Coordinates of C-alpha atoms in Angstrom, one line a residue:
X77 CA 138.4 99.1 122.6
X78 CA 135.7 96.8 121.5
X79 CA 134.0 94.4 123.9
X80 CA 134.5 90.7 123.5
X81 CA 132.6 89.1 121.4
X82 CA 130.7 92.1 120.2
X83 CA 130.1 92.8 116.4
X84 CA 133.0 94.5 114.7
X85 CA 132.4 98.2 113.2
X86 CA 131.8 99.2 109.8
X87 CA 134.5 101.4 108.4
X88 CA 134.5 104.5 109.0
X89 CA 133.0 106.2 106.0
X90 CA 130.1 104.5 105.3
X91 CA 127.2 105.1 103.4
X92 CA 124.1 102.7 104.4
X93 CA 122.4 102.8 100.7
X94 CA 126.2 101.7 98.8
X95 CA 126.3 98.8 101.2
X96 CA 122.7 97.4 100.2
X97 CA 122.9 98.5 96.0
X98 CA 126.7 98.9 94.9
X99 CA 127.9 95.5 95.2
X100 CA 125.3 93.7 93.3
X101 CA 124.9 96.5 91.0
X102 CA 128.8 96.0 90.4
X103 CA 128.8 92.0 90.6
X104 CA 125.4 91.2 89.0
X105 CA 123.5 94.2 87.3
X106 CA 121.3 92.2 85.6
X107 CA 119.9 90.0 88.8
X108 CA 116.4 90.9 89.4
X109 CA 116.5 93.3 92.9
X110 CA 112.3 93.8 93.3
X111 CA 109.5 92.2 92.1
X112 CA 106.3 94.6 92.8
X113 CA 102.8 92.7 92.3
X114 CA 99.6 94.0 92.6
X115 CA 97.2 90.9 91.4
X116 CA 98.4 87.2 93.3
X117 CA 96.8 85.6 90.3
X118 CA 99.3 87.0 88.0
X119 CA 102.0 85.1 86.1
X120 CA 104.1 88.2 86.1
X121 CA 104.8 91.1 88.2
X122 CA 103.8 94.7 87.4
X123 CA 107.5 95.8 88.0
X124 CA 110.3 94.3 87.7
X125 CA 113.8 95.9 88.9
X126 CA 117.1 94.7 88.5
X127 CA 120.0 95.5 90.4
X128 CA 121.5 98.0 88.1
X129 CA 117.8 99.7 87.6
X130 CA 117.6 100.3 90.9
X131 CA 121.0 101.5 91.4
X132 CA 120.2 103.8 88.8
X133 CA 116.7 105.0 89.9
X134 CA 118.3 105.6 93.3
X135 CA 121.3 107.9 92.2
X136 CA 118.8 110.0 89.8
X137 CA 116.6 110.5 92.7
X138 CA 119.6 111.8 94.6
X139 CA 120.6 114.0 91.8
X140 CA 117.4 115.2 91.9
X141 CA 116.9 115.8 95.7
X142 CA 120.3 118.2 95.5
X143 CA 118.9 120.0 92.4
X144 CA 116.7 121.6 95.2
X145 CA 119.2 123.1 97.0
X146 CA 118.9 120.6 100.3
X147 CA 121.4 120.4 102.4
X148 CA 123.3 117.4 104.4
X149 CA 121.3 116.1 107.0
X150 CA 117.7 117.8 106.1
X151 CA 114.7 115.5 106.6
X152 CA 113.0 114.3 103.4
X153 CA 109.6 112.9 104.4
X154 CA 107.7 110.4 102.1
X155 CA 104.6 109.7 101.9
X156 CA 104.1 107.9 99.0
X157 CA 101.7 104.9 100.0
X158 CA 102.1 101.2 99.1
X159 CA 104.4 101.9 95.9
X160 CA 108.0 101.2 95.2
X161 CA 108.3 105.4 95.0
X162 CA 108.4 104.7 98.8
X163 CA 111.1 102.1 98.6
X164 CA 113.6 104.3 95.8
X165 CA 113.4 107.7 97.9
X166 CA 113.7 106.2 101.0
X167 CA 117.4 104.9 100.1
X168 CA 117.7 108.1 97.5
X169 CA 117.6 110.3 100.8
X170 CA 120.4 107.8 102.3
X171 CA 122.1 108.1 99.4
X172 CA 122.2 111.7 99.1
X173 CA 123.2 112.2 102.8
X174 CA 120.1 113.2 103.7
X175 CA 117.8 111.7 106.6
X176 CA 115.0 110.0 104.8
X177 CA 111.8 109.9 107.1
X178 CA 109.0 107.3 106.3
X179 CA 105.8 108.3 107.3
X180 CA 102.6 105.7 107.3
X181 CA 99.3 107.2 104.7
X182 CA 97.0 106.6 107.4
X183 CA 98.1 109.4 109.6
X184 CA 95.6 111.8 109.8
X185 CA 95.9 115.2 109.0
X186 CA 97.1 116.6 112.4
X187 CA 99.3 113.8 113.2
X188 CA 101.2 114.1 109.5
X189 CA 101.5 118.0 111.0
X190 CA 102.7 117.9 113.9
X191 CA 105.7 115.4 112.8
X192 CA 106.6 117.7 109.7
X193 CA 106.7 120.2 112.5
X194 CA 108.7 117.9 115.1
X195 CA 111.1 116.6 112.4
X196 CA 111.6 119.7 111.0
X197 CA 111.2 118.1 107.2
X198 CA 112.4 119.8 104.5
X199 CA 110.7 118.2 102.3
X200 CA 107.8 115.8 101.7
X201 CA 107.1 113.5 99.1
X202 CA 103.7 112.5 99.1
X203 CA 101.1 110.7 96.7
X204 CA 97.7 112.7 97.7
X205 CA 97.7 115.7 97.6
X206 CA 97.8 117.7 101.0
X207 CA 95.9 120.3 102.2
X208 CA 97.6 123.8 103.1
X209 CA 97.0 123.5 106.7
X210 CA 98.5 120.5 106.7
X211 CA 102.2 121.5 105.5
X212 CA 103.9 124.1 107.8
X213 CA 105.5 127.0 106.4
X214 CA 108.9 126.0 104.2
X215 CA 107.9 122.7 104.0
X216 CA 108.4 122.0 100.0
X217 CA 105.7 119.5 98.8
X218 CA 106.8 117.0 96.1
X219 CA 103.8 115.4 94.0
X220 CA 103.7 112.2 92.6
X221 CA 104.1 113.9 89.4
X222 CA 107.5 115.3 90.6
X223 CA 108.7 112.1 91.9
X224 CA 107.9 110.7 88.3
X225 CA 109.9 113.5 86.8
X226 CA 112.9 113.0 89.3
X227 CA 113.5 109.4 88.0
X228 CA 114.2 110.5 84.6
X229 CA 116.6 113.0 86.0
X230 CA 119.4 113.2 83.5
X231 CA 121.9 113.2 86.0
X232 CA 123.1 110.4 88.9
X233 CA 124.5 111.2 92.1
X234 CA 127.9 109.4 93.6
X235 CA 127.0 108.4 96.8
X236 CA 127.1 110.9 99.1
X237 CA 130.8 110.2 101.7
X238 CA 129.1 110.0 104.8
X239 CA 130.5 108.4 107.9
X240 CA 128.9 105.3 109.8
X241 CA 127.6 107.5 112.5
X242 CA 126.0 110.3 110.1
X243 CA 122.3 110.1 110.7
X244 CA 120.7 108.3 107.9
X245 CA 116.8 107.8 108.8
X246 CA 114.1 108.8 111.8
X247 CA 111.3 106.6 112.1
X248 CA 108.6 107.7 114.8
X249 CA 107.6 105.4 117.6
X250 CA 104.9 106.5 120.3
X251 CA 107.1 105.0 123.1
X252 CA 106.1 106.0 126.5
X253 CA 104.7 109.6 125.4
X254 CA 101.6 110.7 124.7
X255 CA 103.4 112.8 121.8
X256 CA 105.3 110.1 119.0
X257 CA 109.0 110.7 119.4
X258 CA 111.7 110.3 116.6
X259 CA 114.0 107.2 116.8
X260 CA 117.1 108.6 115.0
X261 CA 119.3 105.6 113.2
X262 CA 122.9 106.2 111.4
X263 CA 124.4 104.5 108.0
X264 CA 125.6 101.9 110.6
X265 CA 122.3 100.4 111.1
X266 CA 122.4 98.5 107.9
X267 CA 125.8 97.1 109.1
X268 CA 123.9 96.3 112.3
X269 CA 121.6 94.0 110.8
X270 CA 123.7 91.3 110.2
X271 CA 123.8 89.4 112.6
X272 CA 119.7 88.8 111.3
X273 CA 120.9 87.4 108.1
X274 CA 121.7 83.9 109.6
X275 CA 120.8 84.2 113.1
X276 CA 117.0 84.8 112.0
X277 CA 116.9 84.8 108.5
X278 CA 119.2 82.2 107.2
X279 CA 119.2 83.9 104.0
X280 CA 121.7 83.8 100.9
X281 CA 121.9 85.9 97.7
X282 CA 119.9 82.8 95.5
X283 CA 116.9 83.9 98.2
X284 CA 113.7 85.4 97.2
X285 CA 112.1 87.6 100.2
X286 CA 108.6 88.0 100.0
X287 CA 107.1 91.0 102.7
X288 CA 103.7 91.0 103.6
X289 CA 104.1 94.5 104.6
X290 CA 103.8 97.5 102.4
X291 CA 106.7 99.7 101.5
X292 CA 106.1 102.6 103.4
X293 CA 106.5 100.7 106.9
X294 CA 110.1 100.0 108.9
X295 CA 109.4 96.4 109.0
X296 CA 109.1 96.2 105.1
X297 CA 112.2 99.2 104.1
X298 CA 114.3 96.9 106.6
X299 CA 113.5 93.1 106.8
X300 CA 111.8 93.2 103.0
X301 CA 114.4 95.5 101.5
X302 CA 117.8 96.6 103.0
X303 CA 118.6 93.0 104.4
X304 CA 117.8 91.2 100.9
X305 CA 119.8 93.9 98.7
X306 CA 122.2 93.4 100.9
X307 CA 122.8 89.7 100.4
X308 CA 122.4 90.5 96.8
X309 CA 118.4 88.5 96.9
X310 CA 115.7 89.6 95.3
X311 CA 113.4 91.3 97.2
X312 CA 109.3 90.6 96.3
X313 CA 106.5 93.1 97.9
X314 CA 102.5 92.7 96.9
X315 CA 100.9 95.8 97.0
X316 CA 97.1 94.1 97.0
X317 CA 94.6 95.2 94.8
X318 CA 93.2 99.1 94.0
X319 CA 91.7 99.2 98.0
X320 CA 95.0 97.7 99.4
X321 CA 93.3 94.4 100.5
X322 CA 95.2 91.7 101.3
X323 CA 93.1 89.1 102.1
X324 CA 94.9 85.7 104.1
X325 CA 93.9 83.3 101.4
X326 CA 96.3 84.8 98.7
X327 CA 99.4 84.3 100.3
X328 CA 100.4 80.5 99.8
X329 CA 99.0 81.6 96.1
X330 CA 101.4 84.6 96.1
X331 CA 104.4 82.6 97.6
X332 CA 104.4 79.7 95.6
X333 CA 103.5 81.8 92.5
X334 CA 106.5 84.2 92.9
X335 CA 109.0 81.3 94.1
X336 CA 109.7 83.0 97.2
X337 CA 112.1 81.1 99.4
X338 CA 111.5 83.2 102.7
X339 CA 108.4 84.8 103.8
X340 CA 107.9 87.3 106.7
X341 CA 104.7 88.7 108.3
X342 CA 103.8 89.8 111.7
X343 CA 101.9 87.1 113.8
X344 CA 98.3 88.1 112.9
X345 CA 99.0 87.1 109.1
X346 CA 100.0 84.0 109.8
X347 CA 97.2 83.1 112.0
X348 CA 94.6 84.7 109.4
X349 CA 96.3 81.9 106.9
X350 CA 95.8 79.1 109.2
X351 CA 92.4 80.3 109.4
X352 CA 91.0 81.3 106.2
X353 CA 93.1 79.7 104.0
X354 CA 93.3 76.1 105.2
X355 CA 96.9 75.6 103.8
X356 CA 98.7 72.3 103.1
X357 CA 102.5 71.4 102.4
X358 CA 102.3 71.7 99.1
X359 CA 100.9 75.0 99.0
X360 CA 103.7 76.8 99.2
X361 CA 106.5 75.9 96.4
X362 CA 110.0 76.6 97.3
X363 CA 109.4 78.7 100.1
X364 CA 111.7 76.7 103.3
X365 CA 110.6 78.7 106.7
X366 CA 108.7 81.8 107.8
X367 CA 110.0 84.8 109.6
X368 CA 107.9 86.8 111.9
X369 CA 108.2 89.7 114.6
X370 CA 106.0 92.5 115.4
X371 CA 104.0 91.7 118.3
X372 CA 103.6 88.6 120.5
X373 CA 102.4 86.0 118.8
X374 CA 99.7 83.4 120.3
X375 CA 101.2 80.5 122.6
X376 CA 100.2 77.8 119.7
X377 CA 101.1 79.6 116.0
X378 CA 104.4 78.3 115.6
X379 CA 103.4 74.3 116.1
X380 CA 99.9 74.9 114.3
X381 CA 101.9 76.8 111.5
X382 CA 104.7 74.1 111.0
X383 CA 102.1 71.3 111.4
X384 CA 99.7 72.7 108.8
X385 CA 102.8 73.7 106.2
X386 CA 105.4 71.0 107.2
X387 CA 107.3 74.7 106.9
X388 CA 109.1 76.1 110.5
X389 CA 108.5 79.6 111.6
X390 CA 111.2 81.6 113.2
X391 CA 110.4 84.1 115.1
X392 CA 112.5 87.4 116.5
X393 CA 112.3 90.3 119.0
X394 CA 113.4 93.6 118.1
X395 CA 112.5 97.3 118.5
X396 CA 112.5 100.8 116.5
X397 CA 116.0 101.1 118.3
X398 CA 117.7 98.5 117.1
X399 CA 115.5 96.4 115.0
X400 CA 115.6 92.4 115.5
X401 CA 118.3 91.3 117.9
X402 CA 116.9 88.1 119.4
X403 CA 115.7 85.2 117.1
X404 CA 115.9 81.7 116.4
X405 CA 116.5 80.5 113.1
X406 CA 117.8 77.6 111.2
X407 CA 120.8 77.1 113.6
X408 CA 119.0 78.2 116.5
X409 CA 116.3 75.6 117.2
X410 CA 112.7 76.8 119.0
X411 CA 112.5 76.3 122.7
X412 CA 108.8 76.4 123.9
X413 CA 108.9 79.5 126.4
X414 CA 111.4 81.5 124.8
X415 CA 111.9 83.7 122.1
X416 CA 115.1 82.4 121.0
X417 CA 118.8 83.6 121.7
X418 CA 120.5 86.7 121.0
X419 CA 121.9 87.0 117.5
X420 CA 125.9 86.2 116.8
X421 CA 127.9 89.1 118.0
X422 CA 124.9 90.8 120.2
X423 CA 125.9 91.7 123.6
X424 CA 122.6 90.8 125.7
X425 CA 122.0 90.8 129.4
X426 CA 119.6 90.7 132.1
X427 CA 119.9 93.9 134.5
X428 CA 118.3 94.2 137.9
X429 CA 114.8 96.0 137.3
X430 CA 115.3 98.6 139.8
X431 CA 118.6 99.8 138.9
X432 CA 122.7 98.7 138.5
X433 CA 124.8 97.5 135.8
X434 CA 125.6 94.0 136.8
X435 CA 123.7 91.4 134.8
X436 CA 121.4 89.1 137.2
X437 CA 121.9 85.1 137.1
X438 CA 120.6 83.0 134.7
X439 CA 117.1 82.3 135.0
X440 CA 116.4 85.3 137.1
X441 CA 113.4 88.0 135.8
X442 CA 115.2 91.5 135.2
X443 CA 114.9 93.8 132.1
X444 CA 116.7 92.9 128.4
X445 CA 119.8 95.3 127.8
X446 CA 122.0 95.3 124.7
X447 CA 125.3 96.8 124.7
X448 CA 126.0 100.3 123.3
X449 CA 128.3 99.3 121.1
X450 CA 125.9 97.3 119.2
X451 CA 126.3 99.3 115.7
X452 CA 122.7 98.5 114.9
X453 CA 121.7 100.7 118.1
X454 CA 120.1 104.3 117.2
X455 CA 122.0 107.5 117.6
X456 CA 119.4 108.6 119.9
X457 CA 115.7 110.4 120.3
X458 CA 114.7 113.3 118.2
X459 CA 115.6 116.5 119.8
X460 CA 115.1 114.2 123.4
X461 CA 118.5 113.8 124.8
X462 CA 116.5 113.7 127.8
X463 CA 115.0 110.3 126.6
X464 CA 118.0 109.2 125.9
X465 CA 119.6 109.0 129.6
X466 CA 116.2 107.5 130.4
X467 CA 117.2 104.3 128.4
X468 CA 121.0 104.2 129.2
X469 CA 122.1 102.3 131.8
X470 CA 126.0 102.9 132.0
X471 CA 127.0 101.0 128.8
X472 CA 123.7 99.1 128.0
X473 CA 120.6 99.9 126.5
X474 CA 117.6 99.4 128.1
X475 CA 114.4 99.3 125.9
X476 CA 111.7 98.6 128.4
X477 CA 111.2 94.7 127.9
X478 CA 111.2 92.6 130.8
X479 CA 113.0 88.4 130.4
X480 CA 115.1 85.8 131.5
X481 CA 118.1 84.2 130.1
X482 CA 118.6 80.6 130.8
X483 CA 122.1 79.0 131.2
X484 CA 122.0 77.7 127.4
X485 CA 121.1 81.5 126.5
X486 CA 117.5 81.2 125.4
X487 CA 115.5 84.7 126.1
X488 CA 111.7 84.5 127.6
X489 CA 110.2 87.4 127.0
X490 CA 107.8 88.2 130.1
X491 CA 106.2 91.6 128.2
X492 CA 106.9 95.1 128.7
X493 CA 108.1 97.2 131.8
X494 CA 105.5 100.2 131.0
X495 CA 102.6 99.8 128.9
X496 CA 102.9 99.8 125.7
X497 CA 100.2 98.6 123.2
X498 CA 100.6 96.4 120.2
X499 CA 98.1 96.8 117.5
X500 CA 99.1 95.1 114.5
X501 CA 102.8 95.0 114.8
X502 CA 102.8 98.6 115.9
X503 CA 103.6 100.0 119.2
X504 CA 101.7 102.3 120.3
X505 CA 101.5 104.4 123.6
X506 CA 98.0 104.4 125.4
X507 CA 99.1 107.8 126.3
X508 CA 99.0 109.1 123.1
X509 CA 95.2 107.7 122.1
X510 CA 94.0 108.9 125.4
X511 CA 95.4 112.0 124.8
X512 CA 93.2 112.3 121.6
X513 CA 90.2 111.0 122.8
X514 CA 90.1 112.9 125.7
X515 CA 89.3 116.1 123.4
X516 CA 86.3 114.1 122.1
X517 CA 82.9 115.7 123.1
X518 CA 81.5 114.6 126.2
X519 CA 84.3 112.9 127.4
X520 CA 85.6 112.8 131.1
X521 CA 88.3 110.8 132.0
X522 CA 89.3 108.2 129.3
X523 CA 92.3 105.2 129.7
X524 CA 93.0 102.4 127.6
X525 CA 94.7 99.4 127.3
X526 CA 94.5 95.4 125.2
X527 CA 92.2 92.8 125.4
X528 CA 91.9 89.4 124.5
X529 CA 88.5 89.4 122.0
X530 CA 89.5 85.4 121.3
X531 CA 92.2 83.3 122.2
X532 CA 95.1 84.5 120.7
X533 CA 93.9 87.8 119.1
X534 CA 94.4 91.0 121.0
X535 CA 93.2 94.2 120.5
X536 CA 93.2 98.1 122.0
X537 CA 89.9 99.1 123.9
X538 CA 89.3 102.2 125.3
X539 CA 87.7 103.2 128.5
X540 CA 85.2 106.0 128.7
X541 CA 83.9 107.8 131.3
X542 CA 81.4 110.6 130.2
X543 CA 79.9 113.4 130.9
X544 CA 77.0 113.6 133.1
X545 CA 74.3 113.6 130.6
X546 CA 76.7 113.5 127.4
X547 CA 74.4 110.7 125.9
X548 CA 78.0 109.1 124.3
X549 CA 77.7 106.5 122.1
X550 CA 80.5 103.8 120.9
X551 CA 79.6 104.7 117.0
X552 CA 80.4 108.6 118.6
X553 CA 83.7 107.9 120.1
X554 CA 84.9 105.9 117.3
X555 CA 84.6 108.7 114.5
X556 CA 86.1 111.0 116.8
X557 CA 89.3 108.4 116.8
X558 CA 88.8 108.1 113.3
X559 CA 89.2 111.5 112.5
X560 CA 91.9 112.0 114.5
X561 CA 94.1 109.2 115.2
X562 CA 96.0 106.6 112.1
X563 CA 93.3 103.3 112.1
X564 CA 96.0 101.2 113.1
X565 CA 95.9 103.4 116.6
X566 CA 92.0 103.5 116.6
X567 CA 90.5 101.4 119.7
X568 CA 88.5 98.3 118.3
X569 CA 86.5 98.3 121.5
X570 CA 84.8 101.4 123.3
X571 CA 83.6 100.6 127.2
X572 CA 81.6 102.7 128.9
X573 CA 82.2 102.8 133.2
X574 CA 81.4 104.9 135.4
X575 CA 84.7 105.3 137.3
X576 CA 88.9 104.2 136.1
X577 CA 89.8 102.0 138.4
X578 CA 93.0 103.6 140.5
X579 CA 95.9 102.8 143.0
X580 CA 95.4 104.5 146.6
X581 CA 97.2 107.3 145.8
X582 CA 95.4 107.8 142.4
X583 CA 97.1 106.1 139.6
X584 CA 95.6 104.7 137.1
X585 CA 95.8 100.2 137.6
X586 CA 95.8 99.8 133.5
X587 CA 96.1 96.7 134.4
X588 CA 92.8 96.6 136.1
X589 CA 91.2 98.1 133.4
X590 CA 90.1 94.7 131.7
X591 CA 87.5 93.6 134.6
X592 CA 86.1 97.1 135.0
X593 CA 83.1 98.7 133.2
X594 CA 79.8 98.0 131.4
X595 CA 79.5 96.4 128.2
X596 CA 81.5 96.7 124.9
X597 CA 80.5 98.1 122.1

């Protein structure tokens, strides 16, 4: 029986790609779906895509993926960069019934290994070629070349008749492991997400979404793509110039340029823009609010954004397991101190930190749950039912964060219940770095954790303690990192101390780890 109140379930056979392409394909073929531009000067994009184009591309990429003999359920990986390859084969997998799994370009070659390996891919689509060592054995590689040549595939694919609980993606989070784990979604995700499109988004199919993301991360394939298709909008992504810059001062250019109605960003673009780009009110065209999630964003952003643009900024919390599920929006106004309220239909409580199932009173500190039956909740871990358990609390999902609801349902967030780093908009688990840089020549004992370089900009600094006479150096440490950890996971910061500061009985007090040590460098 479903809970009061809670969001009603897709039907039964459901197939996450036909719910964001078919209707509009049917209803408006001829709408544009994607604008792809590479130059913000530019009066035109570099691709344009309508609804019945990308329909098309989609269902030829399918045909193609089952000309190789794949079966149901095996993992496509893709790898194809900053290109709107990443976008079509992402929801080609879907569409196939297969389990498409993005992977980021800056993963270094052990990391890209050892999640081929974990996912046990199939396949993987990538635009640079690979080293052998890299690809385990029965991996097939697809080339950009190939991709190219799927698209003109004579054939198109139905949509594969796949039920809303069929696994549809696996996105990899670090989580609480040193090792990333697989956060494994079904076709009901997509369904899941709308409660977003007017608790957070407030977005209709005349909108125009522009993604400062690229199109090979989560936040972009969800917020900047499956959300907007779904409305029937047109989706707009910039893939910045032949490097991939994307430098602050071209995004009022870009949005007022492209007409885009909604714009969303993680925190640290909008504060670059407010920064480097000295924007106005009439800067920015048609655009009517910003959107942003990702990380915590710095206590003043949202007034200095909304007095600099005359524009408001919404902002949302969410998570690799259920995406966005509290927000305010343009029916949810802000509330200094809180995050905003859970979206229409979410089930959200506040449970006791250590341990039961009944919510705590309003007001009262406790960790943020979200009911099971939340279709926009993953199936599960990876190949971790173990994990799983660990963040199941009888009928609610517990994700780590620690808050407080008030008595009009506004949600503080009061940060996380283990230690999590955010670098950029990803989450990323200090265990995990300081597993890697504790291979690095010379080193000892290494922990890490964030710290404030300016007000409101935080970053990930590491904590070494060498080797008697190792002669370390910062520049040493950080090559090691580069060479072995994606840059967005590097540490900005190396310190050098002579001793991790520790609990009595030996833990490590990350917490402590900010006043400790010798200088930065």
């Amino acid at each position: 029986m479903t809970p009061p109140h809670a969001l009603q379930p897709c039907a039964p056979n459901f197939n996450m790609a036909r719910y964001c392409l078919a209707r509009a394909a049917t209803a408006t073929p001829s709408k544009t779906a994607l604008l792809v531009y590479s130059d913000p000067g530019a009066s035109q994009a570099v691709e344009t895509w309508t609804f019945a184009d990308l329909e098309r591309a989609v269902l030829q990429l399918a045909a193609g993926l089952e000309a190789l003999g794949l079966k149901r359920g095996d993992r496509i990986a893709i790898r194809l960069g900053n290109s709107s390859r990443s976008g079509l084969m992402f929801f080609a997998a879907i569409a196939g019934g297969y389990i498409a799994l993005p992977l980021s370009d800056q993963l270094t070659a052990p990391e890209l290994r050892s999640l081929l390996e974990d996912s046990g891919a199939a396949v993987i689509a990538t635009a640079e070629p690979l080293a052998d060592d890299t690809v385990p054995s029965g991996v097939r590689v697809l080339t950009r070349a190939d991709v190219e040549a799927m698209l003109r595939h004579p054939a198109q694919n139905s949509y594969a008749a796949t039920n809303a609980d069929d696994p549809a993606f696996l996105i990899y989070t670090s989580g609480t492991t040193a090792k990333p784990k697989g956060v494994l979604h079904a076709h009901r995700s997509a369904w899941g997400r709308r409660p977003m499109y007017q608790g957070w988004y407030g977005i209709g199919s005349e909108d125009r979404m522009l993604h400062a993301g690229a199109f090979n991360w989560t936040f972009t394939l969800g917020v900047g793509l499956t959300d907007p298709w779904a409305v029937g909008a047109t989706a707009i992504v910039y893939t910045g110039d032949k490097t991939g810059d994307k430098k602050p001062e071209l995004w009022p250019r870009l949005i007022k340029a492209t007409g885009a109605t909604l714009f969303a960003a993680v925190p640290g673009v909008y504060r670059q823009i407010l920064k480097y780009a000295a924007p106005r009110p009439d800067d920015f065209g048609a655009l009517r609010h910003g959107l942003m999630a990702g990380e915590t964003p710095p206590p003043d952003l949202i007034g200095a954004w909304t007095l600099a643009t005359g524009r408001p900024l919404y902002e949302a919390l969410g998570m690799s397991e259920i995406s966005t599920y509290i927000s305010t929006g343009p029916g949810v106004p802000r509330r200094p101190g809180a995050i905003g309220r859970a979206q229409p239909g979410r089930r959200v409580v506040i449970l006791p930190v250590d341990g039961g199932t009944v919510p705590v009173p309003p007001g009262s500190e406790g960790l943020i749950a979200v009911h099971r039956s939340d279709p926009g909740l993953m199936l599960g871990y990876w190949n971790r039912a173990g994990e799983d358990a660990e963040v199941m609390r009888g009928d609610w999902f517990i994700g780590g964060d620690l808050g407080a609801i008030d008595a009009d349902g506004y949600v503080s967030h009061l940060g996380r219940a283990n230690e999590l780093l955010n670098a950029g908009g990803y989450r990323v688990s200090p265990l995990e770095i300081e597993a890697v840089l504790a291979g690095a020549p010379g080193v000892s004992e290494v922990a890490c954790a964030e710290i404030e370089v300016r007000a409101g900009v935080r970053v990930i600094a590491a904590y070494i303690v060498g080797q008697p006479h190792a002669g370390l150096t910062g520049d040493a440490i950080t090559s090691f990192a580069a060479a072995n950890l994606a840059a967005y996971k590097c540490p900005k910061h190396i310190v050098f101390v002579d001793a991790l500061p520790r609990t009595a009985n030996g833990k490590l007090k990350r917490s402590a780890l900010g006043a400790s040590g010798s200088a930065v460098r």
